[in-house]
Coordinates of C-alpha atoms and ligand atoms in Angstrom, one line a residue:
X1 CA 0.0 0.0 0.0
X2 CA 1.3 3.8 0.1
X3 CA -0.7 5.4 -2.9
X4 CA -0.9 8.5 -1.2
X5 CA 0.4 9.9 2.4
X6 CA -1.7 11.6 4.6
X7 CA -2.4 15.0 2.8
X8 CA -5.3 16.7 4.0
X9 CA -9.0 15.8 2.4
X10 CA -9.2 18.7 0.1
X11 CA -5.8 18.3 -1.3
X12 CA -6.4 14.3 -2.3
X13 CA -6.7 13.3 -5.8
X14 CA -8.2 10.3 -4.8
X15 CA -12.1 11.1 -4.3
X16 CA -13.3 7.3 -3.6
X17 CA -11.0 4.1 -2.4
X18 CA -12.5 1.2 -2.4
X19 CA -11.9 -2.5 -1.0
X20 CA -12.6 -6.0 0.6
X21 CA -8.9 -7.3 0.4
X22 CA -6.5 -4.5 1.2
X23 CA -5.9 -0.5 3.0
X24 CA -5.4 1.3 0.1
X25 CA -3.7 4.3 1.6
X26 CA -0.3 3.6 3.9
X27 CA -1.7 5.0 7.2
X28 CA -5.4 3.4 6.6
X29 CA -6.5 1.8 9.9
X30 CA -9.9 1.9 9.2
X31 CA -13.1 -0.1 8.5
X32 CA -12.8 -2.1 5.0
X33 CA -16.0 -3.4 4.2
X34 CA -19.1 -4.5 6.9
X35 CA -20.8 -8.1 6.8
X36 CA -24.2 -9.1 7.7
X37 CA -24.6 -12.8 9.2
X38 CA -28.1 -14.8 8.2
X39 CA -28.1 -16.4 11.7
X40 CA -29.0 -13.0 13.7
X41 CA -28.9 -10.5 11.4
X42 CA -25.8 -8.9 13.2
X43 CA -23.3 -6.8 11.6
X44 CA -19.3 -6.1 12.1
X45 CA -16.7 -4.1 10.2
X46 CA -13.7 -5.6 8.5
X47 CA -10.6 -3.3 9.1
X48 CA -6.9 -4.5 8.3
X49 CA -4.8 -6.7 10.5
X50 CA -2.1 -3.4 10.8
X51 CA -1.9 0.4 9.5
X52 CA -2.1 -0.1 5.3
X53 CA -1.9 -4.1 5.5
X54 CA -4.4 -6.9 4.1
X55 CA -8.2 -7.6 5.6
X56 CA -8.7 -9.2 8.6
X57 CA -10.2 -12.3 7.0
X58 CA -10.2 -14.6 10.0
X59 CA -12.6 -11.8 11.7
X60 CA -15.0 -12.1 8.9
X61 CA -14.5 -16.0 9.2
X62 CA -14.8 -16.3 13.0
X63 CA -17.8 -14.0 13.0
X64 CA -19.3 -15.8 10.1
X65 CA -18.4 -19.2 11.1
X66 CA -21.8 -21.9 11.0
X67 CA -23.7 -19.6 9.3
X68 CA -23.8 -17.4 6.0
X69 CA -22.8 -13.7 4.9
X70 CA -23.0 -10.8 2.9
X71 CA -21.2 -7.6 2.1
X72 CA -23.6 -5.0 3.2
X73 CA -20.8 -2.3 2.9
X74 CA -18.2 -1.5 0.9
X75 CA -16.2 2.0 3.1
X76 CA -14.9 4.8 0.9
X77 CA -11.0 5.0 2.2
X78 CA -10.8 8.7 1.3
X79 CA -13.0 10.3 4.0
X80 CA -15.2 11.6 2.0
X81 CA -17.5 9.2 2.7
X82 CA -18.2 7.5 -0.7
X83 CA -19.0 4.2 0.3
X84 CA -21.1 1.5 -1.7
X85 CA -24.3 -0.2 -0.1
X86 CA -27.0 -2.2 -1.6
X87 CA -27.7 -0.4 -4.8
X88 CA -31.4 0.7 -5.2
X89 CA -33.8 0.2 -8.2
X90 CA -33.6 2.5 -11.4
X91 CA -34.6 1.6 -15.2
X92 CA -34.5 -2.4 -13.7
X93 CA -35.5 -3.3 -10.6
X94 CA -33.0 -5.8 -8.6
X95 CA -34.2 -9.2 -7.7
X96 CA -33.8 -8.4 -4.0
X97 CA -37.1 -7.1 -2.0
X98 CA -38.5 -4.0 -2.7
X99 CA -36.3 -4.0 -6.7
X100 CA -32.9 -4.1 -4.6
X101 CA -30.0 -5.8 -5.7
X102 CA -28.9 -8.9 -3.8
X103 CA -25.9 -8.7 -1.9
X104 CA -22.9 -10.3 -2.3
X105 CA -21.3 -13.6 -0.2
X106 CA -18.6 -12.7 1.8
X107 CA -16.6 -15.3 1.3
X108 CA -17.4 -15.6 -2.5
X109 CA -14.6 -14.3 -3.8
X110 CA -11.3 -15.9 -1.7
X111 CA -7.8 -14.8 -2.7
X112 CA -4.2 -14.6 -0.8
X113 CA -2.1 -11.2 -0.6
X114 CA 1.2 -11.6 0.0
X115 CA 0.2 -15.0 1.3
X116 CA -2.4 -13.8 3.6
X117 CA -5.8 -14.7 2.8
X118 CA -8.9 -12.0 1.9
X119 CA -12.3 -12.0 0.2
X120 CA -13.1 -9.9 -3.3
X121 CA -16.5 -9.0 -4.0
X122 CA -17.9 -11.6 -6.1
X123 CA -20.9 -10.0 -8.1
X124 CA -23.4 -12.8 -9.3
X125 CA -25.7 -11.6 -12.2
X126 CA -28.7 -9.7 -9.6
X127 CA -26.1 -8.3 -7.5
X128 CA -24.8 -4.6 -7.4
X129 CA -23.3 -1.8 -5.3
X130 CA -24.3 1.8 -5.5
X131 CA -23.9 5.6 -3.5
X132 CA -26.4 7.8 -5.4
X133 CA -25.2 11.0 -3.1
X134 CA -21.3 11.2 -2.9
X135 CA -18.6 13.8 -2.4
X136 CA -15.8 15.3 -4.6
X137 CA -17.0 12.4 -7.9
X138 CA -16.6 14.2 -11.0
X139 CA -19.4 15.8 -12.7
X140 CA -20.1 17.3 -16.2
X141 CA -17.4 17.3 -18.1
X142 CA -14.9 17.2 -14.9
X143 CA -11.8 15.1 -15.9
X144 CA -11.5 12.0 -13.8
X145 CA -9.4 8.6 -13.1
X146 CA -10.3 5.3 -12.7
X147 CA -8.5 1.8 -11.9
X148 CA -9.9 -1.4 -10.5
X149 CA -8.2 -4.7 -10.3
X150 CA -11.0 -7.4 -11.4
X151 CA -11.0 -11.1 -11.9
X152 CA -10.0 -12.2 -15.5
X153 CA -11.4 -15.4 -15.6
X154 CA -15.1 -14.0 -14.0
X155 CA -17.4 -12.4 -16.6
X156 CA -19.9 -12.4 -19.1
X157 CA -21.7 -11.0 -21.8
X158 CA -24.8 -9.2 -19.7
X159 CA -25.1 -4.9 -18.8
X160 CA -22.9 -4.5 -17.0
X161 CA -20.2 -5.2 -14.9
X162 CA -19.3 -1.5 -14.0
X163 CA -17.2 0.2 -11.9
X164 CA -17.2 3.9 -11.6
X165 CA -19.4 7.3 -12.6
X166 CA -23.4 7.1 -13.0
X167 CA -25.9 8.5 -12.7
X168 CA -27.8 9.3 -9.5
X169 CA -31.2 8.3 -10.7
X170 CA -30.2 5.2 -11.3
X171 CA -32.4 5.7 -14.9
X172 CA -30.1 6.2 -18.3
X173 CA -30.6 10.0 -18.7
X174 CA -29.0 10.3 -21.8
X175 CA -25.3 9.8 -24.0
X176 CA -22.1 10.8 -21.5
X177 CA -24.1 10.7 -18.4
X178 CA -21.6 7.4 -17.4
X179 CA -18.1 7.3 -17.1
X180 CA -17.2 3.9 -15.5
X181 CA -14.5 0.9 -16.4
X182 CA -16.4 -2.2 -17.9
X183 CA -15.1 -5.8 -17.8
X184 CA -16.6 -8.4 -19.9
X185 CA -17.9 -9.6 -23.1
X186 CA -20.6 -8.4 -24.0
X187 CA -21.1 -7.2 -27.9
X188 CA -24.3 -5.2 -27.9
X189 CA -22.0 -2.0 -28.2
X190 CA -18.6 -2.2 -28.6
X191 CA -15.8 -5.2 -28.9
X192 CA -12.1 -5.1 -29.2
X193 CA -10.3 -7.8 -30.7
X194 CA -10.4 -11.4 -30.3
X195 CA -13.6 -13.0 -28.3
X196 CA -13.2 -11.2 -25.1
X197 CA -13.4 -10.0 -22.1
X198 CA -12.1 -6.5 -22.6
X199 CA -12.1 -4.0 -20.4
X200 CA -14.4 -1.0 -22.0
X201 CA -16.1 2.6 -21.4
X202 CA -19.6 2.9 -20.1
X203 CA -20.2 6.1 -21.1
X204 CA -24.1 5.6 -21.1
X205 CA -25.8 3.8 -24.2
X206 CA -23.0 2.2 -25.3
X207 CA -20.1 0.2 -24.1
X208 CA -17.0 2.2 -25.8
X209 CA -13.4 0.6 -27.0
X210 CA -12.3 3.0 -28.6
X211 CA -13.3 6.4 -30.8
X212 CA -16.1 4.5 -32.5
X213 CA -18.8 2.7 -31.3
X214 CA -18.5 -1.1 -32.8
X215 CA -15.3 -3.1 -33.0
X216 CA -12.0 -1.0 -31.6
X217 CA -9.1 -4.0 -32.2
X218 CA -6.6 -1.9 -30.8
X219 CA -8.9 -2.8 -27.4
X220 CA -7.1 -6.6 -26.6
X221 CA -9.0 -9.5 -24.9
X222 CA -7.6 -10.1 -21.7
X223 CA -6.3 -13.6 -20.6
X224 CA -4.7 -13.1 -16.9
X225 CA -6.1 -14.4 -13.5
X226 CA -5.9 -10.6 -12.4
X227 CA -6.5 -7.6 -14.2
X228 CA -5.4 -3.4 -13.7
X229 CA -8.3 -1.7 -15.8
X230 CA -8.1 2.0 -16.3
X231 CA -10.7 4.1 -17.6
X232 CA -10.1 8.2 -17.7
X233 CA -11.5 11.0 -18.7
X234 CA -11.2 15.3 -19.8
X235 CA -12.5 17.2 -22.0
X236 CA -11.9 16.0 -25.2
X237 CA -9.9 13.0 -24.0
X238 CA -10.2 9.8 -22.3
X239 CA -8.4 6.4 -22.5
X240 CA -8.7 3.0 -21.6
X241 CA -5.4 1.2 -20.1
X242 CA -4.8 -2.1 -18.8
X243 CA -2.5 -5.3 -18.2
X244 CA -2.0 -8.2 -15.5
X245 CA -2.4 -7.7 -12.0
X246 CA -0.4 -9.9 -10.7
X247 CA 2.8 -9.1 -13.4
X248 CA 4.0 -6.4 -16.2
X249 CA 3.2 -3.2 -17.5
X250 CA 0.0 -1.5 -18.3
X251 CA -0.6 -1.2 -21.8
X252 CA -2.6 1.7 -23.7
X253 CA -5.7 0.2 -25.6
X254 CA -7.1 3.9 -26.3
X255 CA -5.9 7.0 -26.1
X256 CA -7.5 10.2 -27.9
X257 CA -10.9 12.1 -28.5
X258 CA -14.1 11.3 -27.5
X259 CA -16.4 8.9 -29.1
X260 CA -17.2 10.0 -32.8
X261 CA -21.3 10.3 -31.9
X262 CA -23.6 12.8 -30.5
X263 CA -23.8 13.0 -26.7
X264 CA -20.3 12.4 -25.5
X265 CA -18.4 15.6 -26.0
X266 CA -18.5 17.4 -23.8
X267 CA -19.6 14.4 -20.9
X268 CA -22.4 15.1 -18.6
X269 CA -21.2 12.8 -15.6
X270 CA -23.5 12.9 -12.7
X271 CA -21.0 11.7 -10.2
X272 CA -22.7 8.4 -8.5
X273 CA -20.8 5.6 -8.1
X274 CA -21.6 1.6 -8.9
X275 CA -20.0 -1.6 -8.5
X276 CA -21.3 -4.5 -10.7
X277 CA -24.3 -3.2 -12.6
X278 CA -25.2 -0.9 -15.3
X279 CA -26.1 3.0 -15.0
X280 CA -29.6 2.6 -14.7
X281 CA -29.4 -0.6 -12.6
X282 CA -29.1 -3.3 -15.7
X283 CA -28.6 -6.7 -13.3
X284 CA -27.0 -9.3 -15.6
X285 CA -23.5 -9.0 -15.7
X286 CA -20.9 -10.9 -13.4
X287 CA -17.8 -10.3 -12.1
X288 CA -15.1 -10.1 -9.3
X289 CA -13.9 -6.5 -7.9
X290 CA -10.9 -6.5 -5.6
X291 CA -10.1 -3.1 -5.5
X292 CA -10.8 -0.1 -7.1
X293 CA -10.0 4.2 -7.0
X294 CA -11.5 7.0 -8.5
X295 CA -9.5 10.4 -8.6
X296 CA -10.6 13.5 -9.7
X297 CA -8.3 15.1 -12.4
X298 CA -6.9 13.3 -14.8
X299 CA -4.3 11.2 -13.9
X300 CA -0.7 10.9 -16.1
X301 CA 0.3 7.4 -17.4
X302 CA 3.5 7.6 -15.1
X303 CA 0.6 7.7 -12.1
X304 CA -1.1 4.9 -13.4
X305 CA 2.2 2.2 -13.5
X306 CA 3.0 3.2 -9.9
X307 CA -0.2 2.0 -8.8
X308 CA 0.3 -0.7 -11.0
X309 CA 3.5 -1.3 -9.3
X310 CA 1.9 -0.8 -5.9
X311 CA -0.7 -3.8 -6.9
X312 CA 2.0 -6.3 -8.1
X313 CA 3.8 -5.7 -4.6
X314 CA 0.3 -6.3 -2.9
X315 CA 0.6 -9.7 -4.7
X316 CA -2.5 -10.9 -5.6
X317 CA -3.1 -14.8 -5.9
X318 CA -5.5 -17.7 -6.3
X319 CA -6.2 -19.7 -3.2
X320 CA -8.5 -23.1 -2.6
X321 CA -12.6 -22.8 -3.4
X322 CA -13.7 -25.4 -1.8
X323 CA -13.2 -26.6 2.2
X324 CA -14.6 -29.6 4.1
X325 CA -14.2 -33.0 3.7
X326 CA -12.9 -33.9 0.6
X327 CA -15.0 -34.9 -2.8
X328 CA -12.1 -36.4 -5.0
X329 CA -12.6 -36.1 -9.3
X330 CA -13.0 -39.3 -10.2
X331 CA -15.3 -40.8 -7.4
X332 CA -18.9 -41.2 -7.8
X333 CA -20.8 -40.2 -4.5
X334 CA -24.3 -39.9 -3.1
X335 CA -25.5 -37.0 -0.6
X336 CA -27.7 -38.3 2.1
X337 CA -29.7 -35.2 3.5
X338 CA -29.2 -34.2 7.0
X339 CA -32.3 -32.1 8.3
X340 CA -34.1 -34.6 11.3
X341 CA -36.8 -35.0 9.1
X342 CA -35.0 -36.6 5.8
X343 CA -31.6 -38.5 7.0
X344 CA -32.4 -41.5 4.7
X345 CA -33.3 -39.6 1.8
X346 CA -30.6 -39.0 -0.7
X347 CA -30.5 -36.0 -3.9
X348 CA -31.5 -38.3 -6.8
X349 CA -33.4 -36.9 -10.3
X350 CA -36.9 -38.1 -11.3
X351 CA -36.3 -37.0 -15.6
X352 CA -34.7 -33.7 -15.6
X353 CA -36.0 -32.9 -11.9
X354 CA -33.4 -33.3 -8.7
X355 CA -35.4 -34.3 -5.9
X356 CA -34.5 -36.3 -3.1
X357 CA -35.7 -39.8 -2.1
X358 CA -35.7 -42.6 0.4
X359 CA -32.9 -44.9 -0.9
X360 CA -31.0 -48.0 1.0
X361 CA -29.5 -51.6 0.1
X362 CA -32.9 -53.0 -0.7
X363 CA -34.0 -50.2 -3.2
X364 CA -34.2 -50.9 -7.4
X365 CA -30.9 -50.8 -8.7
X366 CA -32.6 -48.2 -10.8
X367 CA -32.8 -45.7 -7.8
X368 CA -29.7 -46.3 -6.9
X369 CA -28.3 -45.1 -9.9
X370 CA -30.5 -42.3 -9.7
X371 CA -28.9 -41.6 -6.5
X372 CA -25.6 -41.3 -7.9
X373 CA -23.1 -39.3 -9.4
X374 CA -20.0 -39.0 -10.8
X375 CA -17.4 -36.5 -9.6
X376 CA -15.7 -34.6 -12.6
X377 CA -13.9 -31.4 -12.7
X378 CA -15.7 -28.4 -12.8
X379 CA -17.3 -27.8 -16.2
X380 CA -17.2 -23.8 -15.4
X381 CA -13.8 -23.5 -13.8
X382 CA -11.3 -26.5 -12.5
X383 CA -11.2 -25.5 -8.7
X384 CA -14.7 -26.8 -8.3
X385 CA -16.4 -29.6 -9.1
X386 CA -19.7 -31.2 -11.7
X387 CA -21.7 -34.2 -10.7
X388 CA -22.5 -36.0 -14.0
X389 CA -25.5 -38.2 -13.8
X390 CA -24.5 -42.2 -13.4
X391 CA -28.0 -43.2 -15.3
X392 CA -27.5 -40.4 -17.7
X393 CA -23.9 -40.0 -18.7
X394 CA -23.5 -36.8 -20.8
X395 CA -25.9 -35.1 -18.3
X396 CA -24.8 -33.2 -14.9
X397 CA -26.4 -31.4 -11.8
X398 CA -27.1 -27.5 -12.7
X399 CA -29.0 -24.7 -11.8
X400 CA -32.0 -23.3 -13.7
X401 CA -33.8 -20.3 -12.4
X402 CA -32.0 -21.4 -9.1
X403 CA -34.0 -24.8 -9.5
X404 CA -31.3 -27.9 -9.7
X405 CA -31.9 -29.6 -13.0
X406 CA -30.2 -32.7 -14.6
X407 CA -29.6 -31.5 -18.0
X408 CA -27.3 -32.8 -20.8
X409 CA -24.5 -30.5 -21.3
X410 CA -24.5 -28.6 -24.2
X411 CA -21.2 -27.0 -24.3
X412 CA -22.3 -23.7 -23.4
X413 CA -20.3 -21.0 -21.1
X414 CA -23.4 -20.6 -18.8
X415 CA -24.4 -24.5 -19.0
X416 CA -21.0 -25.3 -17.7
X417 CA -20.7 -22.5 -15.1
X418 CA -24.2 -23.7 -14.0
X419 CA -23.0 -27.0 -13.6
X420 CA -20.4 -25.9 -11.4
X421 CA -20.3 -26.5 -7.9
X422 CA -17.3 -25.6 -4.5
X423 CA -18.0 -27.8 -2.1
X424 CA -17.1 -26.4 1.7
X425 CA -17.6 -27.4 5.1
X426 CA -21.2 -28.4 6.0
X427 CA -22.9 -25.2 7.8
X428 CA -24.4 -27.3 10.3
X429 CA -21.2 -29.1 11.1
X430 CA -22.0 -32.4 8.7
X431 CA -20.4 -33.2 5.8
X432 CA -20.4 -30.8 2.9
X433 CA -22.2 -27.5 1.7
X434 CA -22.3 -27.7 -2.0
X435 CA -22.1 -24.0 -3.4
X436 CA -23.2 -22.8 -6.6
X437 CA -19.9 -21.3 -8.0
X438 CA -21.4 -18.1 -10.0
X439 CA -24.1 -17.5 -7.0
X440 CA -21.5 -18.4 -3.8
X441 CA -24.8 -17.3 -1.6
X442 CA -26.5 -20.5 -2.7
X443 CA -26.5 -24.3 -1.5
X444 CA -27.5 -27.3 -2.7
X445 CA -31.2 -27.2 -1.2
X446 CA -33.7 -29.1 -0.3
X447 CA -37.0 -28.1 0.1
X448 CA -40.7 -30.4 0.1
X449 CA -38.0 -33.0 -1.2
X450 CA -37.1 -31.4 -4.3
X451 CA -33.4 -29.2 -4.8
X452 CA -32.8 -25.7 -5.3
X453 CA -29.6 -23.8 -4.9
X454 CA -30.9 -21.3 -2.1
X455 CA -29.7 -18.6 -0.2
X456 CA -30.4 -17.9 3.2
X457 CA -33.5 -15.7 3.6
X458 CA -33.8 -14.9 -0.1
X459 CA -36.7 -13.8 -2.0
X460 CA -37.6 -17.2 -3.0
X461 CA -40.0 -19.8 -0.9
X462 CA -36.9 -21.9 -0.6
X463 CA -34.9 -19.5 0.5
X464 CA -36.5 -19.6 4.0
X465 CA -34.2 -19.5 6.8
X466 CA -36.1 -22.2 9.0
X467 CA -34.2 -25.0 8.6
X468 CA -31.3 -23.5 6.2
X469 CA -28.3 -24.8 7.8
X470 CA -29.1 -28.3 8.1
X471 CA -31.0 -28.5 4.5
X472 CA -27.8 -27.4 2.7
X473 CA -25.8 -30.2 5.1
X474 CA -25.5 -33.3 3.0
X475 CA -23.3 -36.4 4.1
X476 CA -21.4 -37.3 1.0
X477 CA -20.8 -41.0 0.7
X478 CA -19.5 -43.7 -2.0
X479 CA -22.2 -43.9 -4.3
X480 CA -24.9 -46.5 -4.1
X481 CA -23.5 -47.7 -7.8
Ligands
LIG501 O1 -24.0 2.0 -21.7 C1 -24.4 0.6 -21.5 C2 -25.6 0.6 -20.6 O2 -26.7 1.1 -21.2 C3 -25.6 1.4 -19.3 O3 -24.8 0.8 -18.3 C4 -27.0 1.3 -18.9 O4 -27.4 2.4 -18.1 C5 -27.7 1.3 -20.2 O5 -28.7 0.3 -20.3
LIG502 O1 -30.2 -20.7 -11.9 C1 -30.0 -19.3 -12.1 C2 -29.9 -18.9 -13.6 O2 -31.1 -19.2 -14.2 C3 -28.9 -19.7 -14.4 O3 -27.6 -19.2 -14.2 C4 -29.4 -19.4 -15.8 O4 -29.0 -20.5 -16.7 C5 -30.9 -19.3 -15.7 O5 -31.3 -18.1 -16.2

């Protein structure tokens, strides 16, 4: 840490400083992030184990421990106040009550610094961060800077996975009234070359990589683990800049005048901030955020590569997804449920519904291999796992509309991160809790006997907390064949 000293408010570039894994400023002692526990409802701040250092993650673990939680705030390390809570409805409602956004798990996201172990801020499509009334954000056409260090490997192709400017209506009020980094793939508005992710522009109405709207190639997918992404802008001018996280220099994917259509010179930035969605609270992007800044005035390129400098040193890196006893590629493996009611029923599929049902040595051979699966690594990403169907090879366990289905994988990108599951520790202390790896607030549920992936208290009927730890608790077991 150390990207800036302890000038006086007024005299900071830096307007908002965010994160959930690290103090961004040298002498930062304070509050990171707060999480909310399902069991009680309580609340504590996250602050960093010493003056500028990494998160406390074992607070967050101890205080979380045998039950679930979610990032309810994300502090503004400037003192101004900026920080990110649930973000509201706008043009979309959120899937949360009252057209919120959900929240994000607070241990979705798990990565080491320099060896120690934090939490990003893993953004599931539904889920976003927002502060509709902030301090010293760049409006009009105010020059600002942006950087963010993301997850590479965690995106797709919804609106949007933002960080940065919007507007504080939360509607789209027109051309220029964004200026926020985007991460992703999605081609509704503008691509860069190759397939994707890149890291864009939301400038409002259109996703930019470069002057025009449409393809930019100078704008270069981006492969790494970790990611820098820089978005700035002044009048006239902005650029986009970005390289690897965890190695290397940034490079300059745009630099020059502002988008060749109406509306975006000069900008008419409104100054809100968001984390994970669109301007007007557009739900269906994913992503991870680490850590991110916003300046006001437009910082030089020389600027930029020391904080790049200053994130390599933080050394970001990958750490285990899953916990609890092992579930080894290769085996095949039942899941007796564990709630008093259910303890000799095991997750089997009746057709394409997963249910479960009362299976022992005496039942049809045919149950049994209902009741049984094979281990395989994850379809969606190889630090998790799939359960492929024993009576149905070619088919695997995965969400649907958050029911569990057993579908036949057709190769897609959102089949196969459906089908992906990170086991951890039971949360009522037996055997596993099998997490949905692009929603890491959901479980393996079940609920009336038939399986969901549920979070605790959501919106859904089988979300309900009664009974939530021990109905995501299954005893995994050699399969019955
Ligand atoms: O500019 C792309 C998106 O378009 C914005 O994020 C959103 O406000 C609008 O739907
Ligand atoms: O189960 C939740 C989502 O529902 C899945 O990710 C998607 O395939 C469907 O829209």
């Amino acid at each position: 840490p150390g990207l800036a000293t302890s000038t006086p408010p007024a005299a900071r570039p830096c307007v908002a400083a965010h994160s959930t894994t690290r103090a961004l400023f040298s002498a930062y002692t304070g509050s990171l992030y707060q999480v909310k526990r399902g069991s009680d409802g309580a609340t504590t701040n996250i602050a960093p184990l010493s003056a500028g250092g990494v998160a406390n993650a074992a607070a967050q673990d101890s205080f979380c421990a045998s039950t679930t939680c979610l990032i309810t705030t994300i502090f503004d390390q400037t003192g101004r106040g900026n920080h990110l809570t649930q973000a509201p409805p706008g043009g979309f409602n959120g899937p949360d009550v009252n057209g919120f956004d959900n929240l994000a798990a607070a241990d979705g996201a798990p990565v080491t610094l320099n060896g120690q172990k934090a939490y990003g801020v893993f953004i599931s499509p539904g889920t976003g961060y927002r502060n509709d009334a902030t301090n010293g954000i760049a409006t009009g056409d105010a020059a600002q800077g942006m950087y963010a260090v993301l997850d590479g490997t965690h995106f797709n192709g919804g609106c949007c996975f933002d960080y940065g400017n919007a507007e504080t209506s939360a509607h789209d009020t027109g051309n220029g009234h964004m200026e926020a980094i985007y991460f992703g793939d999605s081609v509704t508005w503008g691509t860069g070359s190759g397939s994707g992710p890149w890291i864009m522009a939301d400038l409002e109405n259109g996703l930019f990589s470069g002057v025009t709207t449409g393809n930019n190639p100078a704008d270069q997918t981006i492969t790494s683990r970790f990611v820098t992404a820089v978005v700035k802008g002044e009048p006239g001018t902005w650029a986009i800049r970005g390289g690897n996280a965890a190695s290397g220099s940034l490079s300059t994917f745009y630099s020059g005048a502002r988008p060749d259509v109406a509306g975006y010179n000069p900008m008419h930035k409104e100054g809100a901030i968001i984390l994970g969605i669109g301007g007007d609270n557009s739900v269906g992007a994913q992503g991870t955020f680490y850590e991110g800044v916003m300046t006001s005035g437009y910082p030089s390129d020389a600027t930029e590569n020391s904080v790049q400098s200053n994130v390599i040193a933080a050394k970001y890196a990958t750490t285990s997804l899953t916990s609890g006893p092992a579930i080894s590629v290769g085996s095949a493996v039942s899941f007796r449920a564990t709630t008093a009611c259910c303890t000799t029923r095991f997750i089997a599929h009746t057709g394409t519904t997963v249910n479960t049902q009362v299976v022992n040595s005496t039942s049809t051979s045919a149950l049994k291999l209902s009741a049984s699966w094979t281990v395989v690594t994850g379809l969606g990403n190889s630090a998790c796992v799939s359960f492929e169907s024993r009576d149905t090879p070619g088919s695997y366990i995965r969400h649907f509309d958050f029911e569990l289905l057993v579908n036949a994988n057709d190769g897609t990108k959102q089949f196969q991160e459906d089908a992906t599951f990170c086991p951890q520790a039971g949360l009522n202390g037996q055997g596993n809790s099998i997490r949905a790896w692009g929603y890491p607030t959901r479980y393996f549920r079940h609920f009336n006997n038939v399986c969901y992936v549920a979070s605790n208290g959501g919106v859904d009927t089988f979300d309900a907390t009664a009974l939530f730890n021990d109905d995501v608790s299954w005893v995994v077991s050699s399969a019955f064949a």
